[in-house]
PDB file of C-alpha atoms in Angstrom:
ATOM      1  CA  UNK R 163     -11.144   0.333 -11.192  1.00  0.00           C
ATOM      2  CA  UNK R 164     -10.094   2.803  -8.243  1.00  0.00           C
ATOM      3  CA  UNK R 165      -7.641   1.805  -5.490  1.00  0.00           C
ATOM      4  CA  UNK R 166      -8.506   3.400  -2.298  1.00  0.00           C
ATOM      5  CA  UNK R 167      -6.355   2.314   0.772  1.00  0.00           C
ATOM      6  CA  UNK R 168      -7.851   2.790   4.030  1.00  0.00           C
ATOM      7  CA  UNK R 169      -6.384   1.880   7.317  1.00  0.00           C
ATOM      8  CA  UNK R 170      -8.424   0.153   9.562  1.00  0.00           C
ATOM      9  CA  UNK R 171      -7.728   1.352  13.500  1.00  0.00           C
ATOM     10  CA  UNK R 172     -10.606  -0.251  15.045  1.00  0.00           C
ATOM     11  CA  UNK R 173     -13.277  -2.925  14.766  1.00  0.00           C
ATOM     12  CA  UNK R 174     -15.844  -0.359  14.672  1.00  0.00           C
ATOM     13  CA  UNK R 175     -13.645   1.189  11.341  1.00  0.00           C
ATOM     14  CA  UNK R 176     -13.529  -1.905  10.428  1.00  0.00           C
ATOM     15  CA  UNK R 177     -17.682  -2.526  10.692  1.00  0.00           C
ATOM     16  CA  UNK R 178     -17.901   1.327   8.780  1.00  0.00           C
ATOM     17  CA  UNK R 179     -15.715   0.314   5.884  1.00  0.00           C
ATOM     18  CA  UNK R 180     -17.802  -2.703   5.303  1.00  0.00           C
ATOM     19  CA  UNK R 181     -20.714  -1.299   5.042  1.00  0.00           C
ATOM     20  CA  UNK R 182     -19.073   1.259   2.326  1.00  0.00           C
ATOM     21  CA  UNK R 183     -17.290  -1.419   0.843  1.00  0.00           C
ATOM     22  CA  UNK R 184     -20.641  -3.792   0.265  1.00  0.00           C
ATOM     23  CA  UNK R 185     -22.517  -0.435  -1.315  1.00  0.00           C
ATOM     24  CA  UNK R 186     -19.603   0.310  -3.907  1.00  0.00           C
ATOM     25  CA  UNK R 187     -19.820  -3.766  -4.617  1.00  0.00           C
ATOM     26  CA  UNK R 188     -23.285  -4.121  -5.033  1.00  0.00           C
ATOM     27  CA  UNK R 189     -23.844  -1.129  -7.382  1.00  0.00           C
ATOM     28  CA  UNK R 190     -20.111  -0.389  -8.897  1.00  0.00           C
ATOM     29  CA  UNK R 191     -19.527   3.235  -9.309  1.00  0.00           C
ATOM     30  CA  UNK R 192     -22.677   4.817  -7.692  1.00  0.00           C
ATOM     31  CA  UNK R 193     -20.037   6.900  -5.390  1.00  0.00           C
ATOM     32  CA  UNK R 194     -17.755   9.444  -6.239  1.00  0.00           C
ATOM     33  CA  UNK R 195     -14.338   8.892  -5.655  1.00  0.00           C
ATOM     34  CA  UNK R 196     -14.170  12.327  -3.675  1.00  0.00           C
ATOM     35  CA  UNK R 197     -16.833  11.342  -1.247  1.00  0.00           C
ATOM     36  CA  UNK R 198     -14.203   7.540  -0.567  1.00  0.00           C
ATOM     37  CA  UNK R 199     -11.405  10.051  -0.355  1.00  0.00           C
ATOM     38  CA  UNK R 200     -13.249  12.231   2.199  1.00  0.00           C
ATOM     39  CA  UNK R 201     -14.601   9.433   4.018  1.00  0.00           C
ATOM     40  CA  UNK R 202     -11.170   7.482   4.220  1.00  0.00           C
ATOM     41  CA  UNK R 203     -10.212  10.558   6.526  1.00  0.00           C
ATOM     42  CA  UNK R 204     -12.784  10.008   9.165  1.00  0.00           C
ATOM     43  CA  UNK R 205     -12.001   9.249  12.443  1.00  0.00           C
ATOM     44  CA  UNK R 206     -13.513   6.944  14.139  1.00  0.00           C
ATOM     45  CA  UNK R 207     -15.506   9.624  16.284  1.00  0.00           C
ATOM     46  CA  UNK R 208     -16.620  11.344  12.626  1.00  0.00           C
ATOM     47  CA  UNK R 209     -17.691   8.187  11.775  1.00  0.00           C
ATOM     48  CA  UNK R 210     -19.737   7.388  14.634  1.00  0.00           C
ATOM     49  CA  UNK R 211     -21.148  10.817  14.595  1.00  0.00           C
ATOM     50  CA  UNK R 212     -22.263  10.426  10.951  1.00  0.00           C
ATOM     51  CA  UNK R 213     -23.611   6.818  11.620  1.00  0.00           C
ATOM     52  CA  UNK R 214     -25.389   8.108  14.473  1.00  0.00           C
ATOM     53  CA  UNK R 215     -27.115  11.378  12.141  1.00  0.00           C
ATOM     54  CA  UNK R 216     -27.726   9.170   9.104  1.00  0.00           C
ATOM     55  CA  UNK R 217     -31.019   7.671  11.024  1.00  0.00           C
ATOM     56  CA  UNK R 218     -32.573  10.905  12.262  1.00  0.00           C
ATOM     57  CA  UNK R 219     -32.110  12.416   8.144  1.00  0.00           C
ATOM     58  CA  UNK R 220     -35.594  12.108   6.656  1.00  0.00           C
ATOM     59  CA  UNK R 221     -36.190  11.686   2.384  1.00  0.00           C
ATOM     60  CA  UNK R 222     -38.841  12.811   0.796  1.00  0.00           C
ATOM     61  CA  UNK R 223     -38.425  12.919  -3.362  1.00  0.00           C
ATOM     62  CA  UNK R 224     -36.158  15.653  -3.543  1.00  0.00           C
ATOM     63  CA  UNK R 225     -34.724  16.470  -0.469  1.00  0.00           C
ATOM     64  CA  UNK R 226     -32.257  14.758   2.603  1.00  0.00           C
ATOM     65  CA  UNK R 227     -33.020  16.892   5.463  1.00  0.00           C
ATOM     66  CA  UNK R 228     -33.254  16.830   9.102  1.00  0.00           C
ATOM     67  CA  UNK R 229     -36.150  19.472  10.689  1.00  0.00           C
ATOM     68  CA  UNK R 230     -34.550  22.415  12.879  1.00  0.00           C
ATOM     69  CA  UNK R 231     -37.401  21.978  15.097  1.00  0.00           C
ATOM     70  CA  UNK R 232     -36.317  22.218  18.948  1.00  0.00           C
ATOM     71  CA  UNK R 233     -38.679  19.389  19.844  1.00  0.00           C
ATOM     72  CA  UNK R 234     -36.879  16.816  17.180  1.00  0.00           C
ATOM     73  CA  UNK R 235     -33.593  17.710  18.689  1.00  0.00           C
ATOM     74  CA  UNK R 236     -34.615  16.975  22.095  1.00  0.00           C
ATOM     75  CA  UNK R 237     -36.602  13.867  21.346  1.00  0.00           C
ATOM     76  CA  UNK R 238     -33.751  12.259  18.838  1.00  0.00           C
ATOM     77  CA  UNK R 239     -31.033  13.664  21.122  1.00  0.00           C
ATOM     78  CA  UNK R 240     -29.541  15.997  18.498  1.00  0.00           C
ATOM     79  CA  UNK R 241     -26.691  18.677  19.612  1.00  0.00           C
ATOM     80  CA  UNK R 242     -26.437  21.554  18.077  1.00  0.00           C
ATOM     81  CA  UNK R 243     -22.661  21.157  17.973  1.00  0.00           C
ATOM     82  CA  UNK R 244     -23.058  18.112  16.209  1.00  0.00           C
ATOM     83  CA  UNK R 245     -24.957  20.215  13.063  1.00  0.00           C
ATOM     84  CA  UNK R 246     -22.264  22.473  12.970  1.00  0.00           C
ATOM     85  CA  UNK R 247     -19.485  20.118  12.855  1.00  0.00           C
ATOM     86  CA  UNK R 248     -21.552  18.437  10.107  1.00  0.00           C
ATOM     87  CA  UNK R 249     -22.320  21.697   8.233  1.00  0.00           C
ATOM     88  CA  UNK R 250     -18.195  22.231   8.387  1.00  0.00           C
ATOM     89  CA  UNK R 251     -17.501  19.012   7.093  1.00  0.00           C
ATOM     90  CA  UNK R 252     -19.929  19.565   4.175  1.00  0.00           C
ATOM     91  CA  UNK R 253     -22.551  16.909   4.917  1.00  0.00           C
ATOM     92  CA  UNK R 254     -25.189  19.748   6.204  1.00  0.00           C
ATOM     93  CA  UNK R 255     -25.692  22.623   3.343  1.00  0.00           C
ATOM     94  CA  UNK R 256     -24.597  26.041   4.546  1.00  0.00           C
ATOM     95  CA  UNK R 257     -27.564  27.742   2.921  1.00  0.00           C
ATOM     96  CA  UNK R 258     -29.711  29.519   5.784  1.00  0.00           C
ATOM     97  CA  UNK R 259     -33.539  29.023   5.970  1.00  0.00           C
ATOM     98  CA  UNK R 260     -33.730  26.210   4.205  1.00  0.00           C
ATOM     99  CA  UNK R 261     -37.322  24.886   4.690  1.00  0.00           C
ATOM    100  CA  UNK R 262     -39.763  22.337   3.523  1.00  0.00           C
ATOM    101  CA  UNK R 263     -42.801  23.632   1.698  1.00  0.00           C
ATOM    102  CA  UNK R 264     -45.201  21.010   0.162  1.00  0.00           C
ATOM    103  CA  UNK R 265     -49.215  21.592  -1.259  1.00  0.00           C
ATOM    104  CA  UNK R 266     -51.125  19.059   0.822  1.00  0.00           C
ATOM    105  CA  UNK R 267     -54.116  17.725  -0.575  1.00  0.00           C
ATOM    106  CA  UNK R 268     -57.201  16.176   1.208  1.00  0.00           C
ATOM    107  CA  UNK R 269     -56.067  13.000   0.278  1.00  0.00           C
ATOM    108  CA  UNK R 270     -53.250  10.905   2.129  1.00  0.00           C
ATOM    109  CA  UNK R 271     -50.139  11.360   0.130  1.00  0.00           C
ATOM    110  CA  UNK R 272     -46.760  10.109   0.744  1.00  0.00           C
ATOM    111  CA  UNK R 273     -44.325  12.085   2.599  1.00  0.00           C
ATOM    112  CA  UNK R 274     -41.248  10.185   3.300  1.00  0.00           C
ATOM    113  CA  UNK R 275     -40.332   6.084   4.509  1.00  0.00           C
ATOM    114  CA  UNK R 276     -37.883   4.256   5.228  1.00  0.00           C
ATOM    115  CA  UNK R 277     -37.772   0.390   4.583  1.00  0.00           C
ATOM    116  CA  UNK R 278     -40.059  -0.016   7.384  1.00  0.00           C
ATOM    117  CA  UNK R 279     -42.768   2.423   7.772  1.00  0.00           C
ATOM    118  CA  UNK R 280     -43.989   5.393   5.307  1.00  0.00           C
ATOM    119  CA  UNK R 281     -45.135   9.030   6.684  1.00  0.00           C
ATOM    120  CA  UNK R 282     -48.788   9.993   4.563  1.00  0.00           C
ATOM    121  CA  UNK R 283     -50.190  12.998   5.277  1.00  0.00           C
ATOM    122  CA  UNK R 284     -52.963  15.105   4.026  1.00  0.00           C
ATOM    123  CA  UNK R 285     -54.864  18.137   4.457  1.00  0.00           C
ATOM    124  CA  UNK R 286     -58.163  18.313   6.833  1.00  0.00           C
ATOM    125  CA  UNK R 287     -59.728  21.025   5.396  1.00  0.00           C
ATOM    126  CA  UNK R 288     -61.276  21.104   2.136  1.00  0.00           C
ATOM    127  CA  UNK R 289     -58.976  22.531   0.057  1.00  0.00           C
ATOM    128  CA  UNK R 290     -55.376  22.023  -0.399  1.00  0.00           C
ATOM    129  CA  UNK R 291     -53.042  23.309   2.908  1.00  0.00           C
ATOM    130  CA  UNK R 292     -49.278  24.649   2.554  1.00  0.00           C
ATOM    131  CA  UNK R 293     -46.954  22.614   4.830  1.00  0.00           C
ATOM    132  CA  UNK R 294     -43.912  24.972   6.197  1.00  0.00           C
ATOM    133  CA  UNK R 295     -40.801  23.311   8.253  1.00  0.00           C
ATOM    134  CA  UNK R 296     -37.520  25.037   8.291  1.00  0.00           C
ATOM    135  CA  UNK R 297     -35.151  22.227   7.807  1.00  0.00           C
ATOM    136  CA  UNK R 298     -31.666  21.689   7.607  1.00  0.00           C
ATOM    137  CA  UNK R 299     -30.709  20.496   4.008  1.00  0.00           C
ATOM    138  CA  UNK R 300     -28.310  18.172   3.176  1.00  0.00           C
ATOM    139  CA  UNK R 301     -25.712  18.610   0.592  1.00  0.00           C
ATOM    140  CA  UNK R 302     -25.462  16.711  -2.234  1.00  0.00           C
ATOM    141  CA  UNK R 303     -22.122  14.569  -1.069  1.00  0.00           C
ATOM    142  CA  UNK R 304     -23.781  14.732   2.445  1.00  0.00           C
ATOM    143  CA  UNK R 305     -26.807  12.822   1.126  1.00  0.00           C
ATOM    144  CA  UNK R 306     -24.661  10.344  -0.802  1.00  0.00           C
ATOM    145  CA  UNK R 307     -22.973   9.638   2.419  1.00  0.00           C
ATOM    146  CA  UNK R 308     -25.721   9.408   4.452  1.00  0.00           C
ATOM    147  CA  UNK R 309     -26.858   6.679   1.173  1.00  0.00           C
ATOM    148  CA  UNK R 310     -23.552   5.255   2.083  1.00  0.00           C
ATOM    149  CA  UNK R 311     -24.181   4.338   5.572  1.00  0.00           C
ATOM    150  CA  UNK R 312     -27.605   3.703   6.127  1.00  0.00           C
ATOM    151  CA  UNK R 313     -30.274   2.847   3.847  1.00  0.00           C
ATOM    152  CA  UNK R 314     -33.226   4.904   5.842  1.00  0.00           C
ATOM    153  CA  UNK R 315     -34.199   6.834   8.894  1.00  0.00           C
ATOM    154  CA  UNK R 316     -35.153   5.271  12.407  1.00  0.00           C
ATOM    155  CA  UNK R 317     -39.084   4.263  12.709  1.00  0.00           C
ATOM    156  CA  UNK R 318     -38.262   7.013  16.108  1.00  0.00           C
ATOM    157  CA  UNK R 319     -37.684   9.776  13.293  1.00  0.00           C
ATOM    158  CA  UNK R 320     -40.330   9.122  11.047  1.00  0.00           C
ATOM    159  CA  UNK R 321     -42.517   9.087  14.331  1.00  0.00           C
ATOM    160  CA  UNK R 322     -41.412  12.831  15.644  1.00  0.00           C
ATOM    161  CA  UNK R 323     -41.184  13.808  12.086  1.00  0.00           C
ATOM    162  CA  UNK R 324     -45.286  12.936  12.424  1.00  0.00           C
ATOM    163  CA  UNK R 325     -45.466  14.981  15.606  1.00  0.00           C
ATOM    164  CA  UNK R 326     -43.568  17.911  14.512  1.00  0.00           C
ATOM    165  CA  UNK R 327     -45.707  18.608  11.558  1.00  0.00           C
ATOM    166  CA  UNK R 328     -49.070  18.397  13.184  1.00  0.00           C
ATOM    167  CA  UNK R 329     -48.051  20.351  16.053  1.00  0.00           C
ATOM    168  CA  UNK R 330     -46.503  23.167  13.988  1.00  0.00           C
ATOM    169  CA  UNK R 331     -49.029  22.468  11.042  1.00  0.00           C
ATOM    170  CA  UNK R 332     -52.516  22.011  12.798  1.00  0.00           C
ATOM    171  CA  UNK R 333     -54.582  21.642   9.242  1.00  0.00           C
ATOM    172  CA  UNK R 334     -52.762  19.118   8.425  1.00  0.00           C
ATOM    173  CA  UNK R 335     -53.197  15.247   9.484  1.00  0.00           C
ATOM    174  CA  UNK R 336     -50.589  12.403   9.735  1.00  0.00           C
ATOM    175  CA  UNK R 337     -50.090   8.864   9.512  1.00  0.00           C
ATOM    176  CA  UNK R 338     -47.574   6.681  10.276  1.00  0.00           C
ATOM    177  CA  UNK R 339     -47.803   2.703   9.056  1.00  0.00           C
ATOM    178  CA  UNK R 340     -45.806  -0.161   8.519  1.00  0.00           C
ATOM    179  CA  UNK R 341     -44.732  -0.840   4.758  1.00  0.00           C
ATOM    180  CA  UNK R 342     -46.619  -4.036   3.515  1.00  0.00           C
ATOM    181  CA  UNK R 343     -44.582  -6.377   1.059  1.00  0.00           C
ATOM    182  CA  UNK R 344     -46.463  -7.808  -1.989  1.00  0.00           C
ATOM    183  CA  UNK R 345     -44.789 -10.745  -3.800  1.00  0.00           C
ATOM    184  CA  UNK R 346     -46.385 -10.772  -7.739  1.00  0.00           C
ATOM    185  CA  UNK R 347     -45.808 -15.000  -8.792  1.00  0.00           C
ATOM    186  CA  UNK R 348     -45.717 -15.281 -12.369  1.00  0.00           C
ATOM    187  CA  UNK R 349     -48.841 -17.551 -13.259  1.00  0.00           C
ATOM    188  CA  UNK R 350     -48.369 -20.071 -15.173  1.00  0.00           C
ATOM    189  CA  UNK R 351     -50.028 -21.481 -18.159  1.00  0.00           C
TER     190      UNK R 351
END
């Protein structure tokens, strides 16, 4: 068992380290102790700032990333001061021209969701279509912290994630829906 002190100096701290606190209880261990150490250094404006980024990161399979798309910025409100603070403190990777390159088939395919909605998209012409986005990539503590905080992006970044790859991606189509919930009973003999 680790001991990790952390003074809380606001309500708002106080609402942060619960959230953390709750993650590490329900799944012991699933955080490394550097990321708790890092994160018991935050200020309350760091904090805020990562709460605020962790719903405008997208997931696909592999990847945390946010697009470096002008549009996104503008529509989610994203500085770029903000991305380099973030890419100082390690969350954003410092690897240039990072970028997202997928084969699209002409069938719908999953993209990304969050515990909402899920992003499908698929190619409209009749073979398979390369998706390019330059992206910025997350690090691997900067995912686990964004894991940390929130559980998925904002149905408003899924939504301008849509936009941004068919206007930047023409041959490809997109479709945003809401998550349906299946409950399997057991049947009984």
């Amino acid at each position: 068992m680790r001991l990790l002190v952390v003074p809380f100096r606001s309500d708002y701290m106080q609402e942060f380290w619960a959230k953390i606190l709750t993650g590490e209880l329900n799944a012991p261990n699933t955080y490394a102790y550097k990321t708790m150490e890092i994160l018991r250094t935050f200020s309350q404006k760091e904090a805020l700032l990562l709460e605020t980024f962790s719903t405008k990161v997208l997931h696909t399979a592999n990847h945390h990333f946010i697009p470096h798309s002008k549009s996104y910025f503008e529509n989610l409100r994203i500085e770029y001061m903000d991305i380099l603070q973030l890419t100082d403190y390690g969350i954003i990777s410092a690897l240039a021209d990072s970028s997202l390159t997928l084969d699209v088939e002409c069938n719908y395919s999953i993209l990304c969701q969050n515990n909402q909605k899920c992003l499908s998209i698929k190619s409209t012409t009749d073979t398979s279509t390369t998706l390019y986005l330059p992206i910025y990539l997350l690090s691997k503590f900067g995912a686990e912290l964004i894991s940390i905080i929130n559980q998925g992006s904002s149905n408003e970044a899924l939504n301008y994630f849509a936009m941004e790859i068919k206007t930047t991606n023409p041959d490809i189509e997109t479709d945003v829906r809401n998550l349906v919930e299946i409950s399997i009973e057991p049947i009984n003999n």
